[in-house]
Each structure stands twice: as C-alpha cells, then as structure tokens.
CSV table of C-alpha atoms in Angstrom, one decimal:
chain,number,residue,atom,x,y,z
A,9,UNK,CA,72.1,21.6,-21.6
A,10,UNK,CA,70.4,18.5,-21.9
A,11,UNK,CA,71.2,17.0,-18.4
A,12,UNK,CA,71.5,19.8,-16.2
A,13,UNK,CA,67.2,20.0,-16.2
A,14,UNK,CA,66.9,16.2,-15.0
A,15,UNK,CA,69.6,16.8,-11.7
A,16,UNK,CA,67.7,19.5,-9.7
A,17,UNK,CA,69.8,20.9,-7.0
A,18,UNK,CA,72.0,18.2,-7.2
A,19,UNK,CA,75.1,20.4,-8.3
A,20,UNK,CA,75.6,23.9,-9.7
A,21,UNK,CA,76.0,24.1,-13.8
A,22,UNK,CA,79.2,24.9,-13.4
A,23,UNK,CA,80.4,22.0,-11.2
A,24,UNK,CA,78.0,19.8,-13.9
A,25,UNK,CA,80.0,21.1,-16.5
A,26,UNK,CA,83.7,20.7,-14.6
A,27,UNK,CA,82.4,17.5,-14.0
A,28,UNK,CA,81.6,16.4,-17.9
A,29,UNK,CA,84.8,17.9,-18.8
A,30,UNK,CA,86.8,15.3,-16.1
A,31,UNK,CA,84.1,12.0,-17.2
A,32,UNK,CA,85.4,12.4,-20.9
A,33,UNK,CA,89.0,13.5,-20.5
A,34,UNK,CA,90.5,9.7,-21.4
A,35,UNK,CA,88.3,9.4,-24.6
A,36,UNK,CA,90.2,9.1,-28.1
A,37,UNK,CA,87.8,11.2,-30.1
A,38,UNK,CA,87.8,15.0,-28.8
A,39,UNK,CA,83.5,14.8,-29.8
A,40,UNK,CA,83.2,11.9,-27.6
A,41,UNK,CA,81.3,10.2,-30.2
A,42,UNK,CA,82.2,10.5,-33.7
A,43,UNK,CA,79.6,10.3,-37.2
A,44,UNK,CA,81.6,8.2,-40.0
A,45,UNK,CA,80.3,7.3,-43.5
A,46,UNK,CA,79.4,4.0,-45.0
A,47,UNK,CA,78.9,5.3,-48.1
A,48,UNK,CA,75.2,6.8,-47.6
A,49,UNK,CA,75.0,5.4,-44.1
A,50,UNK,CA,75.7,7.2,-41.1
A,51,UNK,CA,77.1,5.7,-38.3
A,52,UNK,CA,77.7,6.6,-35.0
A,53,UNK,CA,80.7,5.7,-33.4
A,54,UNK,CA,80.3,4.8,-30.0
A,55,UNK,CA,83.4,3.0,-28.9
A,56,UNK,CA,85.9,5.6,-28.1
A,57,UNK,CA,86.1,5.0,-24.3
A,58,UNK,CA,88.5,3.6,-22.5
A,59,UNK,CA,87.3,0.0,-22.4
A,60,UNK,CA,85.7,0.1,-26.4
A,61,UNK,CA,82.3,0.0,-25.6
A,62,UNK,CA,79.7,2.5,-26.0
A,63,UNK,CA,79.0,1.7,-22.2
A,64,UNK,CA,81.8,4.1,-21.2
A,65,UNK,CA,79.6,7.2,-21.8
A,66,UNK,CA,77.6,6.7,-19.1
A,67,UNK,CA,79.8,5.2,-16.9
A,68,UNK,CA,82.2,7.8,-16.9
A,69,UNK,CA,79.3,10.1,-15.5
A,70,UNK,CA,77.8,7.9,-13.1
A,71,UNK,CA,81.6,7.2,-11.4
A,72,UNK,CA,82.2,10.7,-11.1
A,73,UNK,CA,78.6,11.8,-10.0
A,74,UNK,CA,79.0,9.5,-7.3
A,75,UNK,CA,82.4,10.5,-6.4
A,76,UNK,CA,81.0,14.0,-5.9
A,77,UNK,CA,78.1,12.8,-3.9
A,78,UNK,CA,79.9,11.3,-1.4
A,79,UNK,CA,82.7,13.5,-0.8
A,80,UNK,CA,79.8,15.8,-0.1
A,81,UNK,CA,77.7,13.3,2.2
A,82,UNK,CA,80.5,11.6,3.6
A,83,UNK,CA,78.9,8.4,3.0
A,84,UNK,CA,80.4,5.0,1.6
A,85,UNK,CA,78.3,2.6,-0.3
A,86,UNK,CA,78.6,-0.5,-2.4
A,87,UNK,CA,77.9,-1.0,-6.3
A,88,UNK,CA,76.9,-4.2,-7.4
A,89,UNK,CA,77.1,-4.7,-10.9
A,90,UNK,CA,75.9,-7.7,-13.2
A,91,UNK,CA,77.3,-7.7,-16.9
A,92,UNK,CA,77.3,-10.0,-20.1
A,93,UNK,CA,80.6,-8.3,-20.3
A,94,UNK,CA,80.7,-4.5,-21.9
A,95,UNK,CA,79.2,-3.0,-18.5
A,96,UNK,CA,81.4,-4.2,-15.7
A,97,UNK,CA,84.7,-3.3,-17.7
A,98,UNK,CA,83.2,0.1,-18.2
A,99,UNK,CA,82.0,0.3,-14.5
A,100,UNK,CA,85.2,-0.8,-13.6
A,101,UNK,CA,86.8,1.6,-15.6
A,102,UNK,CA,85.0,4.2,-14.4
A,103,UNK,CA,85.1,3.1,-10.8
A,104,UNK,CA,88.7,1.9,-9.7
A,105,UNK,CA,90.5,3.5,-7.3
A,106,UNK,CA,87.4,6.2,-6.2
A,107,UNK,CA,87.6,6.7,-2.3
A,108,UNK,CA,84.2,5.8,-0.2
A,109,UNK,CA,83.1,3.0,-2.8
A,110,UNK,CA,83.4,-0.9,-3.1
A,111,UNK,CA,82.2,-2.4,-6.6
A,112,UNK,CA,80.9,-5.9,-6.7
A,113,UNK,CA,80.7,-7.3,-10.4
A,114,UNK,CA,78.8,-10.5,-11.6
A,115,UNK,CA,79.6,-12.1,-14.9
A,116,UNK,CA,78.5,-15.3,-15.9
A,117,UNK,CA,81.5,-17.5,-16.1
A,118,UNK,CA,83.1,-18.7,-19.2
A,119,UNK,CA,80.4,-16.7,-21.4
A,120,UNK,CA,82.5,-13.7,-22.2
A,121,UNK,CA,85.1,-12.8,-24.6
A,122,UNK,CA,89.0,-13.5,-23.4
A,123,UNK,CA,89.5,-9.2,-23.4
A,124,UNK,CA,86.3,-8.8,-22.0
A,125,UNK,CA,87.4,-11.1,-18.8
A,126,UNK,CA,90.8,-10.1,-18.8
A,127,UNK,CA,89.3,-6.1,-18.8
A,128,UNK,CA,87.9,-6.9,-15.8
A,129,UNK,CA,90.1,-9.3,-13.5
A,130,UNK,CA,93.7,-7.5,-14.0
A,131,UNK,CA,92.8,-4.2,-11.7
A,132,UNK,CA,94.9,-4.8,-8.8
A,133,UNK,CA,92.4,-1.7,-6.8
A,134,UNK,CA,91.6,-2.8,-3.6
A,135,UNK,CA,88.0,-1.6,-4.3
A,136,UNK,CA,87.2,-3.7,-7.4
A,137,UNK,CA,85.7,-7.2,-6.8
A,138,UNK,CA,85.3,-9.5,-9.6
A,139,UNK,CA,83.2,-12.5,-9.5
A,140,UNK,CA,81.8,-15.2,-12.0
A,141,UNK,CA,78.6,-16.8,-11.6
A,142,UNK,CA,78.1,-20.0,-13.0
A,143,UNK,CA,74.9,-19.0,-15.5
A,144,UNK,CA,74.0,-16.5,-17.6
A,145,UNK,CA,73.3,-12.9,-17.4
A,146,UNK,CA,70.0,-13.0,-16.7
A,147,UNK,CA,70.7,-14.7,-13.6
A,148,UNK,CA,73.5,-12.3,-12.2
A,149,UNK,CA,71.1,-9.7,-13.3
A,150,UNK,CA,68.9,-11.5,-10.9
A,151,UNK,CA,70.5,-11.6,-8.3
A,152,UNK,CA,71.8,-8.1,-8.4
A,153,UNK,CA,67.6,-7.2,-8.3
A,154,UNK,CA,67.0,-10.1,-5.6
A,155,UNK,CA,69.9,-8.1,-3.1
A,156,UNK,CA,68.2,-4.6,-3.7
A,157,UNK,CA,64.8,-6.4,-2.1
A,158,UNK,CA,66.5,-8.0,0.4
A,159,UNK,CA,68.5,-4.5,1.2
A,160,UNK,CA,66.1,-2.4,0.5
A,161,UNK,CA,63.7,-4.9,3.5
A,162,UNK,CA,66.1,-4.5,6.2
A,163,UNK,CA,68.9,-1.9,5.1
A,164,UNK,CA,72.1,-3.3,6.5
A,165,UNK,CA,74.6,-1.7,4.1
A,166,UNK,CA,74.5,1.1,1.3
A,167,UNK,CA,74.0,-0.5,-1.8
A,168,UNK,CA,73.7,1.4,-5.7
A,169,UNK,CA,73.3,0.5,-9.2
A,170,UNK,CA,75.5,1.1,-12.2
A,171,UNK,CA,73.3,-1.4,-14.3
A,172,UNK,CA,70.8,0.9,-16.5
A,173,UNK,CA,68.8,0.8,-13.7
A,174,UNK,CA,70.1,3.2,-12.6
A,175,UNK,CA,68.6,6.9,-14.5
A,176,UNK,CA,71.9,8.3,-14.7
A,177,UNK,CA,72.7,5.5,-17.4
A,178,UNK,CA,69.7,6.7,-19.5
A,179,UNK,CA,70.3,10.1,-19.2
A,180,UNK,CA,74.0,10.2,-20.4
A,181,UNK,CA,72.9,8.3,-23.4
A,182,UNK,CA,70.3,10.9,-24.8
A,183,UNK,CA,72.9,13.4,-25.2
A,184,UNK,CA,74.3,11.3,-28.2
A,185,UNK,CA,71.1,11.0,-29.5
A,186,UNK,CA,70.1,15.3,-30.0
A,187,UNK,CA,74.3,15.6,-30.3
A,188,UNK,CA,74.0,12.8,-33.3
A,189,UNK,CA,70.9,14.5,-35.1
A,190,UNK,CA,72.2,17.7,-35.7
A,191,UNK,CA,75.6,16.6,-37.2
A,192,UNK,CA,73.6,15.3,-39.3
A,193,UNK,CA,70.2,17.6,-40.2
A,194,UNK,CA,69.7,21.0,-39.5
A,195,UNK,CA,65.9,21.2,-40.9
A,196,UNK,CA,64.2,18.9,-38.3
A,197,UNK,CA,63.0,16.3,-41.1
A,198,UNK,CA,62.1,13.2,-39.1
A,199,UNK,CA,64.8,10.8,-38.4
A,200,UNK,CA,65.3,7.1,-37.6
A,201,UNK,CA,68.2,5.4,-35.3
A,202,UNK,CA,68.9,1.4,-36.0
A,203,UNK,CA,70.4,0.2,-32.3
A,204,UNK,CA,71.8,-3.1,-31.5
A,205,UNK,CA,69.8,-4.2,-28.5
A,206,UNK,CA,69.9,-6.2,-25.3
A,207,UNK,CA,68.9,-4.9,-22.0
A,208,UNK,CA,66.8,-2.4,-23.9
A,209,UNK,CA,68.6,0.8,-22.2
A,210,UNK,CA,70.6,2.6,-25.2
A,211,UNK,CA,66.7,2.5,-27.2
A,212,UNK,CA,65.1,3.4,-24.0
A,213,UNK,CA,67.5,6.3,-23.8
A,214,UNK,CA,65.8,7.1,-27.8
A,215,UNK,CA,62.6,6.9,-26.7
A,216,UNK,CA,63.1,9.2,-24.1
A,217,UNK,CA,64.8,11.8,-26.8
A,218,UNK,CA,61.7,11.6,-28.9
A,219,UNK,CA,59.8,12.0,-26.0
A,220,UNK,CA,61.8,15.2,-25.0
A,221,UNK,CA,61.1,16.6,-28.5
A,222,UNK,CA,63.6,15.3,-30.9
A,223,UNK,CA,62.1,14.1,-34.6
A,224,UNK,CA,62.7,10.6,-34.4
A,225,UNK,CA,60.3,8.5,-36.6
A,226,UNK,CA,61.8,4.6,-35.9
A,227,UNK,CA,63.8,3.2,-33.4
A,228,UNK,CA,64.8,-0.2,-34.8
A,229,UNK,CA,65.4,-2.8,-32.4
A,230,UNK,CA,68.6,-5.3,-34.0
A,231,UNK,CA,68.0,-8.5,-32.1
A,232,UNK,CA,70.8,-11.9,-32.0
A,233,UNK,CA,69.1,-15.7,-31.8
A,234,UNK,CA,68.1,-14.0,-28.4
A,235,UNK,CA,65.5,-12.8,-29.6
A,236,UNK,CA,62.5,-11.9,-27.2
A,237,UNK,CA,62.6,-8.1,-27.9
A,238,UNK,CA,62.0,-9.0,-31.2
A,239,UNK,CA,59.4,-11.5,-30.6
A,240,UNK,CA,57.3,-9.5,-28.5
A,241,UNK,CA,56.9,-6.0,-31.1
A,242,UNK,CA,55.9,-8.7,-33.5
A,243,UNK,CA,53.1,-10.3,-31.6
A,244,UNK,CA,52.8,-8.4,-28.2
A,245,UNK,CA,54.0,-11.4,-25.6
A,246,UNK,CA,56.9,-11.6,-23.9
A,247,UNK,CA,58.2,-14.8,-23.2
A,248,UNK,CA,61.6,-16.3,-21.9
A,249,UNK,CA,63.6,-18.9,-23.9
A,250,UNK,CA,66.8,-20.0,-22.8
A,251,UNK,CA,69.7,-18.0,-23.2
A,252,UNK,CA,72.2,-18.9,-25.9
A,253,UNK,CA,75.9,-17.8,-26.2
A,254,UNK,CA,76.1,-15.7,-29.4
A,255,UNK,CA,78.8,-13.8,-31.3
A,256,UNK,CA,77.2,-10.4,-30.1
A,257,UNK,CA,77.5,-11.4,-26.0
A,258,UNK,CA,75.8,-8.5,-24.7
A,259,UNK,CA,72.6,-9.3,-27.0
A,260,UNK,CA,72.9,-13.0,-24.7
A,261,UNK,CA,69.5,-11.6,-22.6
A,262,UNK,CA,66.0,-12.8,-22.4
A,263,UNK,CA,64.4,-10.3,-19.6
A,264,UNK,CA,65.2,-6.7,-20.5
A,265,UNK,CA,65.4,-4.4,-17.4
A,266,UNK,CA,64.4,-1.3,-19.1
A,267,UNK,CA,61.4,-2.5,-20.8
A,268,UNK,CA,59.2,-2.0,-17.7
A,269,UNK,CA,60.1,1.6,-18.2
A,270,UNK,CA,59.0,1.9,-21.4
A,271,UNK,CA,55.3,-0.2,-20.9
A,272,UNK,CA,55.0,2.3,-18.2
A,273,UNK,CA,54.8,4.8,-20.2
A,274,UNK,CA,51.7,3.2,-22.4
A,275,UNK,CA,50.5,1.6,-19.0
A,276,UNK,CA,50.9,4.5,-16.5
A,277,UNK,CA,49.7,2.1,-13.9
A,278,UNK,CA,53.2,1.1,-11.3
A,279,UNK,CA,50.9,-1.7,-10.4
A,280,UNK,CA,49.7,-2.8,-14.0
A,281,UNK,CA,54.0,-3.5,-14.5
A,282,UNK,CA,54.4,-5.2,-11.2
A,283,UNK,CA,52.0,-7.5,-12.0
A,284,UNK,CA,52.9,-8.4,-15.7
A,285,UNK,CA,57.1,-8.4,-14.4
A,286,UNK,CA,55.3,-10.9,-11.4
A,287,UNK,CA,54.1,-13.6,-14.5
A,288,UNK,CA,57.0,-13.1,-16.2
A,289,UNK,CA,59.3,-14.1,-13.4
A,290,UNK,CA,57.1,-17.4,-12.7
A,291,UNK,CA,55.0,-18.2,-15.3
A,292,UNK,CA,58.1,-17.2,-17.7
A,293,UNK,CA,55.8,-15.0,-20.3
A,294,UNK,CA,53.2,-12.0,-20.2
A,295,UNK,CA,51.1,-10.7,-22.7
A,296,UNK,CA,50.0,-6.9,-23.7
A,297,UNK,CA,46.9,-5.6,-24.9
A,298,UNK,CA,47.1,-5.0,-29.0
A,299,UNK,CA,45.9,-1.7,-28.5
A,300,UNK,CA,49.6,-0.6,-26.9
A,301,UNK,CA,51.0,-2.5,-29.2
A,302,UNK,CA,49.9,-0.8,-32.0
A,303,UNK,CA,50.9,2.2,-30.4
A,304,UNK,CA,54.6,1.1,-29.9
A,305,UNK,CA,55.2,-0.4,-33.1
A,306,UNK,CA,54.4,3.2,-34.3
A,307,UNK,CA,58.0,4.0,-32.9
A,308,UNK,CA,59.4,0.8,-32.7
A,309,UNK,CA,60.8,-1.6,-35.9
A,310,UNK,CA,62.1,-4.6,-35.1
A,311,UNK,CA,64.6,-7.7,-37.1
A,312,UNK,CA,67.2,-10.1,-35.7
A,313,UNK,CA,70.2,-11.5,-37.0
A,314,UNK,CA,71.7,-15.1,-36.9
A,315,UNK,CA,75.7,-15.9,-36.3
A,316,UNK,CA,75.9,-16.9,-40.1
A,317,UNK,CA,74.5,-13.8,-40.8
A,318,UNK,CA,76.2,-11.3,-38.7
A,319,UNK,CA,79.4,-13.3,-40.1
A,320,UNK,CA,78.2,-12.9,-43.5
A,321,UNK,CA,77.4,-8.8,-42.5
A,322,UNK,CA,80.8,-8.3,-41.7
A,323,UNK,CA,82.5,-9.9,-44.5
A,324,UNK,CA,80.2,-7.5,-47.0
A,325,UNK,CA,81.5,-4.5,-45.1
A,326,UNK,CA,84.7,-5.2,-45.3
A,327,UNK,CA,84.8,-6.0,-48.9
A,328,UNK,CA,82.8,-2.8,-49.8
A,329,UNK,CA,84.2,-0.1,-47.3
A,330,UNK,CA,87.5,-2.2,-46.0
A,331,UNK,CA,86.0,-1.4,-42.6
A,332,UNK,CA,85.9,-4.3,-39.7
A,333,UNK,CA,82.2,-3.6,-37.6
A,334,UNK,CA,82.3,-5.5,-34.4
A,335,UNK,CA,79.5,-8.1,-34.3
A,336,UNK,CA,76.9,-5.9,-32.6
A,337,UNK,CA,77.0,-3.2,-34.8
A,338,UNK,CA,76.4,-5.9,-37.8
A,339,UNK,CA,73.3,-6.8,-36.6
A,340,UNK,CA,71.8,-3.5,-36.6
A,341,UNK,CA,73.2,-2.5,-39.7
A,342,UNK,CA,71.8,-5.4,-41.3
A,343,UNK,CA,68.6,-5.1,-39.6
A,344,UNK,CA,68.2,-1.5,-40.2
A,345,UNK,CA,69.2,-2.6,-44.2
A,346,UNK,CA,65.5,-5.0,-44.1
A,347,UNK,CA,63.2,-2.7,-42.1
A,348,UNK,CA,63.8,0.6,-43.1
A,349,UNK,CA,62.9,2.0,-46.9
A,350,UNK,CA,66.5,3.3,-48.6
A,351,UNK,CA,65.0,6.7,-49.4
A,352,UNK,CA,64.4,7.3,-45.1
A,353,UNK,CA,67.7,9.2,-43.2
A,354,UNK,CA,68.8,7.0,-40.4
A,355,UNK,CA,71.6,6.7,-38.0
A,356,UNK,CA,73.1,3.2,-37.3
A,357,UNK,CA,74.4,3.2,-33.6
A,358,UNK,CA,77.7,1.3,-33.9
C-alpha cells in the first residue's frame, strides 16, 4: 500500500505484490522486521536479512525491481556500488547471479570488518566484482558520483545506483517506519524514532514518513567520533573532518549523500543545493541560514557517541537485559537515552 503510489505504471499491484513476496522470502523473521522489548524500550529489529544488516530491506527490492525491468526492456546495465561495508554485502546479496546485470563494488581497503570483507569477496558469480580502494568511504562514494558525471556527459555504457541514491532505497525503508508505529500505537499520539546514522538515508526515509502523514515528533540522529551530522543540527555548518575508523564502520562518513534531499526540501531551490554541495566539495564546509535550521531542529535531535562509550553501552545492556546490541545500535540507544525525556514513546532502530 505504501509503495505501490510512488511506482506509477511501472508494474501492476499484483506483480508489485508477487514481487515483495519473492524480495523477502530468505528473511528469518516472517514480519521482516520484528519489535522486541528492552524493558520499556522498543526496538526495532532490523537485521533479519540475509547478510545482518538492516540494508537488506531495500536491497532485496531494488535487485528484484531491476530484474523485472530488464527482462522487460531487454536491456543490460551496470551497478556500481561504494560501501563502508553493510551495503555492498547486501547489494551483493541481492544481486548475484541476476541475468543482464554486472555489479561493481568499492570498499575502502582494510577499513571493514573481517565478515563484512569476507561477505563480499567469497561469491564465485561471474557478475559480482569486488574491489578495494585504498581510502575511505567518502572517497569510493566519490568516485561512484564522479563516474555518473562522466557517464551521464557522454553515455558510453548503462550505469545505476544501489547506493541510497537511488529512490528505491528510501522508499523500501518507509514501510518499516508506518509498519513499526502501529505495532506499537493505535491512537496516533506523536511518536519519536532514535536511528543510528551515517549516510543520512534510513532518517531520510523518516522524514519522508512524517512528511507522508505519519505522527512522528523526533527523529534523533545517533552520531560516532564522525560526527558532522551532529555538528551541523547543533550550529547549522557543515564541515568535513577527516574520517576516522570507528567501532560502528558504517557511521565512518563525513559527506552524507542524502542530506541534499532533505535541505531541498527547506530550500526548494535545485540550484540553492548545487551551490552549497559545490563549497562543500572545495572549500570542505557550507553554512545554512538559522532560519532553516530552526525549522529542522524542530524534527531533528541530535547526540554522538565515543568508542568508550558505545563499549561501555553494550556492557550495560548486557548486564541488565543479557542482550548483545551490535555497536551501531548502541549509539542510538544511548543517544536517544540523553536527548529524549523518559515519559515520550520512542522506537530505537536497531
């Protein structure tokens, strides 16, 4: 129901529906996602794809929606693919084997987990290409951007997206956001969501569901020592620092893709974006005027979390629920924990 209005005449509901049913057939929880209880705090389970990360959601979709594409179209194209490490397992995933399709994914080399490498190299598809850039994500993020313009200049081969660039990312994730809120209210009181965040796509997808209707009062942003979402809703610039290797790896980002889409929508001026995304790129920071960013700290919270403390999170949990939370999902419960009063309902995305 909630993605069939955003696809057009892409597909019939019915092939939209055969289609969900085959993306989420290899999951272990039959609801996808799944709501547990820390004592008073829901939490919403996100890892129950094939390759543990909440990324599989998405991915899932996108593979098969472009599957069905181009055994329409007849066309072949090539996905390129930059990841800190949860998104090119998942696109992997979600990708190997599929006829018509090549995918091309850049990690940055020696900056992800052991299982998060060995997720990605051991596909023995002959349409899976793995390769490691020396850098960071920001850069194979980078480059994946830098071969769009050059493509997209003088269009030599069919290239796509798997990165939240892409819409399809976004719009998968919203589902878990309405799907999430009524498991847990049925009287439409408002409602905040506490999400881990790096490239900014899984709160974009929020923003989006409170834009579409949904009672959300706060999204709060959990940051790492990477910290620039979290600098900027506290004073309104946005400025690189170097990157630094973390125990929460796909936090490891300083430019967030999906922020442009969401100063757009205080903006509403394409050009306005270009031009701040421009100074960020060379001049390495931008500023925005208070006036939005009074307006989006009226959805948007904010807190970060060092690797002593995320350490120190995870201990706490397991001593009062004997539950291990991955890194990632320790920041934001902390986080949510400092900026949210205990009285206010809140899911924590885990």
């Amino acid at each position: 129901e909630i993605i069939y209005p955003f696809i057009g005449d892409f597909m019939s509901k019915d092939d939209l529906i055969s289609l969900i049913s085959k993306s989420y057939s290899n999951f272990r929880s039959d609801d996808v996602v799944k709501i547990s209880d820390l004592g008073d705090l829901k939490v919403l389970e996100l890892f129950h794809g094939p390759t543990l990360a909440f990324k599989d959601i998405a991915m899932q979709l996108i593979g098969n929606f472009y599957q069905y594409h181009l055994g329409r179209d007849q066309k072949k194209i090539n996905i390129i693919v930059a990841t800190s490490g949860d998104t090119g397992a998942a696109a992997i995933d979600a990708l190997k084997g599929k006829n018509n399709l090549n995918v091309f994914v850049l990690h940055p080399n020696n900056k992800i987990s052991p299982v998060q490498r060995k997720l990605m190299t051991i596909h023995e598809e002959r349409n899976v290409f793995n390769i490691a850039v020396e850098g960071n994500f920001d850069d194979c993020q980078k480059l994946v951007k830098d071969f769009f313009k050059i493509n997209n200049e003088n269009k030599k081969i069919n290239l796509a997206a798997v990165n939240s660039i892409n819409w399809v990312r976004i719009m998968g994730q919203i589902v878990y956001y309405f799907w999430s809120y009524f498991k847990v209210s049925n009287r439409f009181d408002p409602m905040s969501f506490v999400v881990p965040s790096g490239n900014f796509g899984n709160a974009y997808a929020g923003y989006i569901s409170k834009k579409m209707g949904l009672p959300i009062k706060k999204i709060i942003i959990g940051s790492n020592k990477n910290d620039i979402l979290t600098r900027f809703f506290k004073t309104g610039k946005m400025k690189i620092k170097k990157t630094l290797t973390s125990l929460s790896p796909s936090m490891d980002i300083q430019v967030s893709s999906n922020f442009e889409r969401l100063l757009f929508h205080f903006y509403k001026n394409g050009k306005m974006i270009e031009k701040l995304f421009y100074k960020l790129e060379n001049a390495k920071e931008f500023s925005v005027a208070q006036t939005h960013l009074r307006n989006m700290r009226k959805t948007f919270g904010y807190g970060r979390l060092s690797d002593s403390e995320t350490k120190k999170t995870i201990n706490q949990i397991f001593d009062r629920y004997k539950l291990i939370v991955d890194p990632h999902t320790a920041v934001g419960l902390s986080v949510g924990e400092k900026q949210l009063d205990k009285k206010e309902s809140r899911i924590y995305l885990a």
